[in-house]
mmCIF file of C-alpha atoms in Angstrom:
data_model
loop_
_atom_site.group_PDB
_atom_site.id
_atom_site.type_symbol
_atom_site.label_atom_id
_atom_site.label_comp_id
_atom_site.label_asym_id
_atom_site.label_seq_id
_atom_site.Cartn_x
_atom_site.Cartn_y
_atom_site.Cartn_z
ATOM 1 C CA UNK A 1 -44.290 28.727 37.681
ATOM 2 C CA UNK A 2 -46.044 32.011 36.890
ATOM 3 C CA UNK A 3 -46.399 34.019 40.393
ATOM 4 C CA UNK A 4 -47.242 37.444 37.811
ATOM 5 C CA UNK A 5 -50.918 37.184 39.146
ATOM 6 C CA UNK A 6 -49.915 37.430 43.272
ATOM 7 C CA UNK A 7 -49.405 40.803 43.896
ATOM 8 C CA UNK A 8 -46.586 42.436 46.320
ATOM 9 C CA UNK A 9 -47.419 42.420 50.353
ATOM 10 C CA UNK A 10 -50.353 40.019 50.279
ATOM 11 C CA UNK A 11 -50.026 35.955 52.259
ATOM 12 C CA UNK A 12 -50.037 33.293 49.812
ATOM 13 C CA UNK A 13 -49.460 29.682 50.970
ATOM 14 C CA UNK A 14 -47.265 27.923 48.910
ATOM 15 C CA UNK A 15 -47.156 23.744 48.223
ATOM 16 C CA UNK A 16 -44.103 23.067 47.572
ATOM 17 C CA UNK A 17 -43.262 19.203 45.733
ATOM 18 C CA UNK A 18 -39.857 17.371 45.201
ATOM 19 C CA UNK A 19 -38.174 19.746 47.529
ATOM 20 C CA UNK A 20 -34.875 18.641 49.364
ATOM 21 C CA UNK A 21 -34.712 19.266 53.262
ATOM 22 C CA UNK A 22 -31.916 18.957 55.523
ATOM 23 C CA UNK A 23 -32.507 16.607 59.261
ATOM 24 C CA UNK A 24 -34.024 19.655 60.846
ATOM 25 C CA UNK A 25 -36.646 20.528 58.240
ATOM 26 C CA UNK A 26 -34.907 23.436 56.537
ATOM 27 C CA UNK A 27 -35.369 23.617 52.776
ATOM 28 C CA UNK A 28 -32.268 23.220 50.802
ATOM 29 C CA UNK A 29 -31.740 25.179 47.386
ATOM 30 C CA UNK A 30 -29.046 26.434 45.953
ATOM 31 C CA UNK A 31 -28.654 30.288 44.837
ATOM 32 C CA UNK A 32 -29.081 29.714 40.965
ATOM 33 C CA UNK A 33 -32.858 27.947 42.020
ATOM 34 C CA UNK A 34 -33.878 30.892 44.018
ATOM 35 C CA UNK A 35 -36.337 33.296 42.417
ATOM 36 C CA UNK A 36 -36.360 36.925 43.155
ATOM 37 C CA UNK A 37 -40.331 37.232 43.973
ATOM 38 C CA UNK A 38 -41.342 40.768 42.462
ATOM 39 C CA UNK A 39 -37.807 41.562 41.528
ATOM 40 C CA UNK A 40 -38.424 40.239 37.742
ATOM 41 C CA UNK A 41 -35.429 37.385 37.817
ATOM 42 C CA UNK A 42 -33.522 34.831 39.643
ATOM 43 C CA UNK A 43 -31.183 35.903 42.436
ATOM 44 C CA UNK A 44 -27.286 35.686 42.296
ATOM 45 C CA UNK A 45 -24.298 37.002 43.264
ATOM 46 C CA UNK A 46 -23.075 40.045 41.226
ATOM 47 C CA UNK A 47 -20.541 40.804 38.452
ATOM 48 C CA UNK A 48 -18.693 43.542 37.289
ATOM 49 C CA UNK A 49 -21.157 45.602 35.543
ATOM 50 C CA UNK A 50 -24.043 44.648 37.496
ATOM 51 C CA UNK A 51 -23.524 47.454 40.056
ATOM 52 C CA UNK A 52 -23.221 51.253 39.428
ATOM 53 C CA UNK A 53 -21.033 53.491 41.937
ATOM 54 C CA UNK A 54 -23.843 56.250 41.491
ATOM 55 C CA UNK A 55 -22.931 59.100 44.210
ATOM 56 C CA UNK A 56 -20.048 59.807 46.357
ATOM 57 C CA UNK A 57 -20.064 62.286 49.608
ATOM 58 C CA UNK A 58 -16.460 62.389 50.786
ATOM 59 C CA UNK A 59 -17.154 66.107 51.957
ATOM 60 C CA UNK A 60 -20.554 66.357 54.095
ATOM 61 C CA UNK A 61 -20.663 70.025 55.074
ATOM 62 C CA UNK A 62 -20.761 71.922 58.274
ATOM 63 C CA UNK A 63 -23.958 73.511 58.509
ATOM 64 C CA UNK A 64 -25.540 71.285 55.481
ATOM 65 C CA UNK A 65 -24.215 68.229 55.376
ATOM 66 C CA UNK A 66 -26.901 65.777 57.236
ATOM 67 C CA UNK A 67 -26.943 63.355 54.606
ATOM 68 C CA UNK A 68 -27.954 60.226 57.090
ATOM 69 C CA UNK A 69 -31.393 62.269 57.858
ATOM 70 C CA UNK A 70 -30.803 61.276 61.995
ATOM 71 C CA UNK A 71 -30.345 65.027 63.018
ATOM 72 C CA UNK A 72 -26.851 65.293 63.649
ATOM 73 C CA UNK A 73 -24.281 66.901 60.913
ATOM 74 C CA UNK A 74 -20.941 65.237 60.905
ATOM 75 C CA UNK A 75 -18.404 66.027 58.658
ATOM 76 C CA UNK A 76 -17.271 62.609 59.174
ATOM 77 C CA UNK A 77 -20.271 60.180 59.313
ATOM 78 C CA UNK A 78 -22.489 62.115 56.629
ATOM 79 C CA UNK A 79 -20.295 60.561 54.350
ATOM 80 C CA UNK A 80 -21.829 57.535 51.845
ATOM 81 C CA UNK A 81 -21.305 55.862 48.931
ATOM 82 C CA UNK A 82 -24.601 55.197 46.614
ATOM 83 C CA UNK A 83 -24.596 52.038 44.726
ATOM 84 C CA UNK A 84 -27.345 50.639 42.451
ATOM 85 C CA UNK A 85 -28.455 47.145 41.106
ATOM 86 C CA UNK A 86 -28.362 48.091 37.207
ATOM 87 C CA UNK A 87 -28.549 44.332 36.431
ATOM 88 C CA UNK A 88 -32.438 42.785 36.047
ATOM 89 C CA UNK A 89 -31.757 40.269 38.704
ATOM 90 C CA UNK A 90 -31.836 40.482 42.576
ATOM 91 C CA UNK A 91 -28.259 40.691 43.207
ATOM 92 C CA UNK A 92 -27.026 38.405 46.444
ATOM 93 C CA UNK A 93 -24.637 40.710 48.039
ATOM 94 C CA UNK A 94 -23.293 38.765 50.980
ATOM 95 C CA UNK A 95 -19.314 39.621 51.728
ATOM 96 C CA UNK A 96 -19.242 42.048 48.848
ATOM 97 C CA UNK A 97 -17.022 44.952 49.774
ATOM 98 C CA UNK A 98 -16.630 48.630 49.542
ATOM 99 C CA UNK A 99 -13.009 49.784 50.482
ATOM 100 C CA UNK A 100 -11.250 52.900 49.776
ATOM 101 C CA UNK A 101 -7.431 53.610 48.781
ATOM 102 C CA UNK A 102 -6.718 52.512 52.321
ATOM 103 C CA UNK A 103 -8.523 49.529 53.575
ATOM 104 C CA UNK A 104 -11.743 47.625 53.163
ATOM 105 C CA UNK A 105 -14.052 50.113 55.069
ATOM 106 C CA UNK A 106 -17.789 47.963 54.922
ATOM 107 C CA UNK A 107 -18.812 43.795 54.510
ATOM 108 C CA UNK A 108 -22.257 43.640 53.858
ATOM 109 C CA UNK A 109 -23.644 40.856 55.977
ATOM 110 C CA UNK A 110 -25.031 37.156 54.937
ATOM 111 C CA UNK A 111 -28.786 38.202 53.758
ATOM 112 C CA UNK A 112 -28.280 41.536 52.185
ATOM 113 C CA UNK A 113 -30.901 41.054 48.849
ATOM 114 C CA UNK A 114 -30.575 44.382 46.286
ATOM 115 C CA UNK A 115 -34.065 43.647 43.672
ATOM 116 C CA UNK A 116 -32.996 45.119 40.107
ATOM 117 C CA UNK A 117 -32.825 49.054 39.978
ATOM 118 C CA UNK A 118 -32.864 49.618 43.723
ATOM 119 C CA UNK A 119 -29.972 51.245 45.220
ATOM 120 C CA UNK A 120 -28.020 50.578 48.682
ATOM 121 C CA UNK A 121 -26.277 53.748 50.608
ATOM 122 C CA UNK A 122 -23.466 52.829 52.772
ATOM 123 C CA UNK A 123 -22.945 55.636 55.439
ATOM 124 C CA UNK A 124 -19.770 55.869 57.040
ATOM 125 C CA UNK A 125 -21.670 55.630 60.767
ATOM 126 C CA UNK A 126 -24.847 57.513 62.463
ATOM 127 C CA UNK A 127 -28.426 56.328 62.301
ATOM 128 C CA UNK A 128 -29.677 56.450 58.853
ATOM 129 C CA UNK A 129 -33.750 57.892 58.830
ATOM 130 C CA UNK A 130 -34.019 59.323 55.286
ATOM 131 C CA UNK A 131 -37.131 58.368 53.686
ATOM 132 C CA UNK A 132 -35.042 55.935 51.094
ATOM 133 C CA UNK A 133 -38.046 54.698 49.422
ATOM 134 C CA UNK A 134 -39.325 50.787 48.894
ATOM 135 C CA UNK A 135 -36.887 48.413 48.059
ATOM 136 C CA UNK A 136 -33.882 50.814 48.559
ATOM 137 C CA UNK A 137 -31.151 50.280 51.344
ATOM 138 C CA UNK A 138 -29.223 51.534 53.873
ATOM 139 C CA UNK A 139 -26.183 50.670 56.624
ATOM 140 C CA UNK A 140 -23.748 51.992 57.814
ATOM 141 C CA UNK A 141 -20.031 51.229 57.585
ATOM 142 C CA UNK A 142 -19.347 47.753 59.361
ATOM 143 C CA UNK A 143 -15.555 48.975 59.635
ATOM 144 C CA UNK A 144 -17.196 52.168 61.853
ATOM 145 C CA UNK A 145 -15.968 54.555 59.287
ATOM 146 C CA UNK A 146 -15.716 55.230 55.642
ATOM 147 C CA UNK A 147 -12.841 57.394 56.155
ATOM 148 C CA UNK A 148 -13.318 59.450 52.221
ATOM 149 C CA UNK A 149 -10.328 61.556 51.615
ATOM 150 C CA UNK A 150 -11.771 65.192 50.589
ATOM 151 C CA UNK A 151 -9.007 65.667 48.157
ATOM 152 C CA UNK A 152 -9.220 62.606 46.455
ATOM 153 C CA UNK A 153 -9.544 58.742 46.614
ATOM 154 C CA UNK A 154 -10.620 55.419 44.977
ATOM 155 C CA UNK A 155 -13.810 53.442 45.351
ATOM 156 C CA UNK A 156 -13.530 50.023 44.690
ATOM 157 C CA UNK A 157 -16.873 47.333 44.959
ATOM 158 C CA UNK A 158 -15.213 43.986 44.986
ATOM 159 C CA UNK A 159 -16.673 40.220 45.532
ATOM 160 C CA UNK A 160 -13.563 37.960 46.666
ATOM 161 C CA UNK A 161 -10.590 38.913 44.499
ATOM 162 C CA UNK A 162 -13.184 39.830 41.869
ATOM 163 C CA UNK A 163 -13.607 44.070 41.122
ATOM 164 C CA UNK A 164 -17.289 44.875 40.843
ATOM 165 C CA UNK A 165 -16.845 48.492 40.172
ATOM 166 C CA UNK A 166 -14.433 51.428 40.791
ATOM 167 C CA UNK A 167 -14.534 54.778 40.706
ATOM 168 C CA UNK A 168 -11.806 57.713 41.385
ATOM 169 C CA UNK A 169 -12.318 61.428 42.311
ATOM 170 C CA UNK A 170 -10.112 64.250 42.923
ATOM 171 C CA UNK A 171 -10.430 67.627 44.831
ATOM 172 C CA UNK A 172 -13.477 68.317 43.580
ATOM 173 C CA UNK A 173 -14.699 65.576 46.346
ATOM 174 C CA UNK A 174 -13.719 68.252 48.642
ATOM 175 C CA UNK A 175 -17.017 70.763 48.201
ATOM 176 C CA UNK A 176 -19.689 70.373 51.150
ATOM 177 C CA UNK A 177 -21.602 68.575 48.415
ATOM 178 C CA UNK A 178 -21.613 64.954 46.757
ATOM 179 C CA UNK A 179 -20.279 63.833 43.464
ATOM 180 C CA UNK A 180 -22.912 62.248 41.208
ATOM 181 C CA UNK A 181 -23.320 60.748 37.798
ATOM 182 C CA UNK A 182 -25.363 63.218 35.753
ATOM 183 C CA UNK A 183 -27.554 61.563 33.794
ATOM 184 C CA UNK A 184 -28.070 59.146 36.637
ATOM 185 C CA UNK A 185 -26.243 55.560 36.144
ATOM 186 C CA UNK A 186 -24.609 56.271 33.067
ATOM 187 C CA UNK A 187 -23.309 59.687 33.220
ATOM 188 C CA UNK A 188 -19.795 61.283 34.613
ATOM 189 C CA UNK A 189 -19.577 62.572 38.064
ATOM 190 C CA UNK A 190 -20.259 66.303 39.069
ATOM 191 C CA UNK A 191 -21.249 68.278 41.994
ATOM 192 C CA UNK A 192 -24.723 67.925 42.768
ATOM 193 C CA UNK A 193 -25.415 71.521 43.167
ATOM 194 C CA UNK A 194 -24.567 72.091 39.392
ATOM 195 C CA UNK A 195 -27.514 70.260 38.440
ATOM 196 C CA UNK A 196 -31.396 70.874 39.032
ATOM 197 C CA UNK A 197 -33.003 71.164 41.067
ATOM 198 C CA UNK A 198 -30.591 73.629 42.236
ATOM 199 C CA UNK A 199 -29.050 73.791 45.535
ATOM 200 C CA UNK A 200 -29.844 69.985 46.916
ATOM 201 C CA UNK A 201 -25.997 68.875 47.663
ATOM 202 C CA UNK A 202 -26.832 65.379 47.995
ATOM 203 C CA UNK A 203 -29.558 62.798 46.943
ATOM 204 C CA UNK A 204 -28.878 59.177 48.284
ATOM 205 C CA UNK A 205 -30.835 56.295 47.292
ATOM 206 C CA UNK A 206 -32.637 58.961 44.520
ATOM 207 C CA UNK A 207 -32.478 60.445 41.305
ATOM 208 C CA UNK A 208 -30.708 63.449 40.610
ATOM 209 C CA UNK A 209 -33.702 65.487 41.404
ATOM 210 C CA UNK A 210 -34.609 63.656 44.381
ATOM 211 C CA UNK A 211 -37.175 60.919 43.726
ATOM 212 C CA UNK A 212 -36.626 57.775 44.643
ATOM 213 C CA UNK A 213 -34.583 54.895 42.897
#
């Protein structure tokens, strides 16, 4: 059906014919059948190339590192990893994982919807309050920690025994700043403060120069 002329935010009742329920009511469908409304395609789990590791902060600063926006620096939960839906479907994201070298450090839970060129930030803990923009995401670490070496490490997006996406860094992780793809998506990593606008050490769930994915 064409649902182009409903626009985003409004109530529309829906009559729905042929549908399959189960003995409480609840509609049954299965996750190729599902339509992303005002994401532009169906909704499905992801494969490897459909997400983008886009920014890394393994090294939050001292004075300058509240990347989480909740008021409170910490060289330790300040830390994130940026990741964004470069495929043109909603991308299911239910028990995909983000680990590092050492462990599996976040699960995202049952429910967890990323619409086509949104982005999701994964903090390692605090209270994320940026202003992230519509349709973009954030949690924090379900392990409590994302525990980024400074000097180094691996990123690693996974679904199941399936890699998503991986990225490794070296010392130049270890700057008070984030590493980020320059052009945005496509690009190779490098300290934020290289490019413009100058001086902004981190940007998650934005652009380069700040606006919103």
């Amino acid at each position: 059906a064409d649902v182009s002329a409903y626009a985003n935010g409004g109530a529309h009742a829906v009559r729905l014919h042929g549908v399959t329920t189960d003995a409480s009511g609840s509609l049954l469908v299965d996750d190729a059948s599902l339509l992303a409304c005002g994401g532009g395609g169906t909704s499905r789990p992801p494969v490897a190339g459909d997400l983008v590791i886009n920014e890394i902060l393994a090294d939050p600063g001292a004075t300058t590192g509240d990347a989480n926006c909740d008021g409170t620096i910490s060289t330790t939960n300040d830390e994130f990893v940026e990741i964004v839906n470069v495929s043109t479907d909603t991308l299911i994201l239910d028990t995909v994982t983000v680990a590092d070298n050492n462990s599996v450090r976040h699960t995202f839970a049952a429910g967890t919807n990323l619409a086509p060129g949104k982005a999701v930030v994964v903090y390692a803990a605090g209270t994320p309050s940026c202003a992230f923009g519509p349709g973009n995401l954030a949690f924090t670490a379900s392990g409590g920690q994302l525990g980024l070496n400074n000097n180094g490490d691996t990123v690693t997006l996974a679904l199941g025994a399936t890699t998503l996406a991986a990225v490794t860094y070296g010392n130049e992780g270890g700057n008070d700043q984030s590493l980020t793809r320059s052009p945005d998506l496509t690009g190779s990593f490098v300290q934020h403060t290289t490019i413009n606008p100058p001086g902004l050490r981190f940007s998650p769930a934005a652009h380069v120069d700040g606006s919103a994915f």
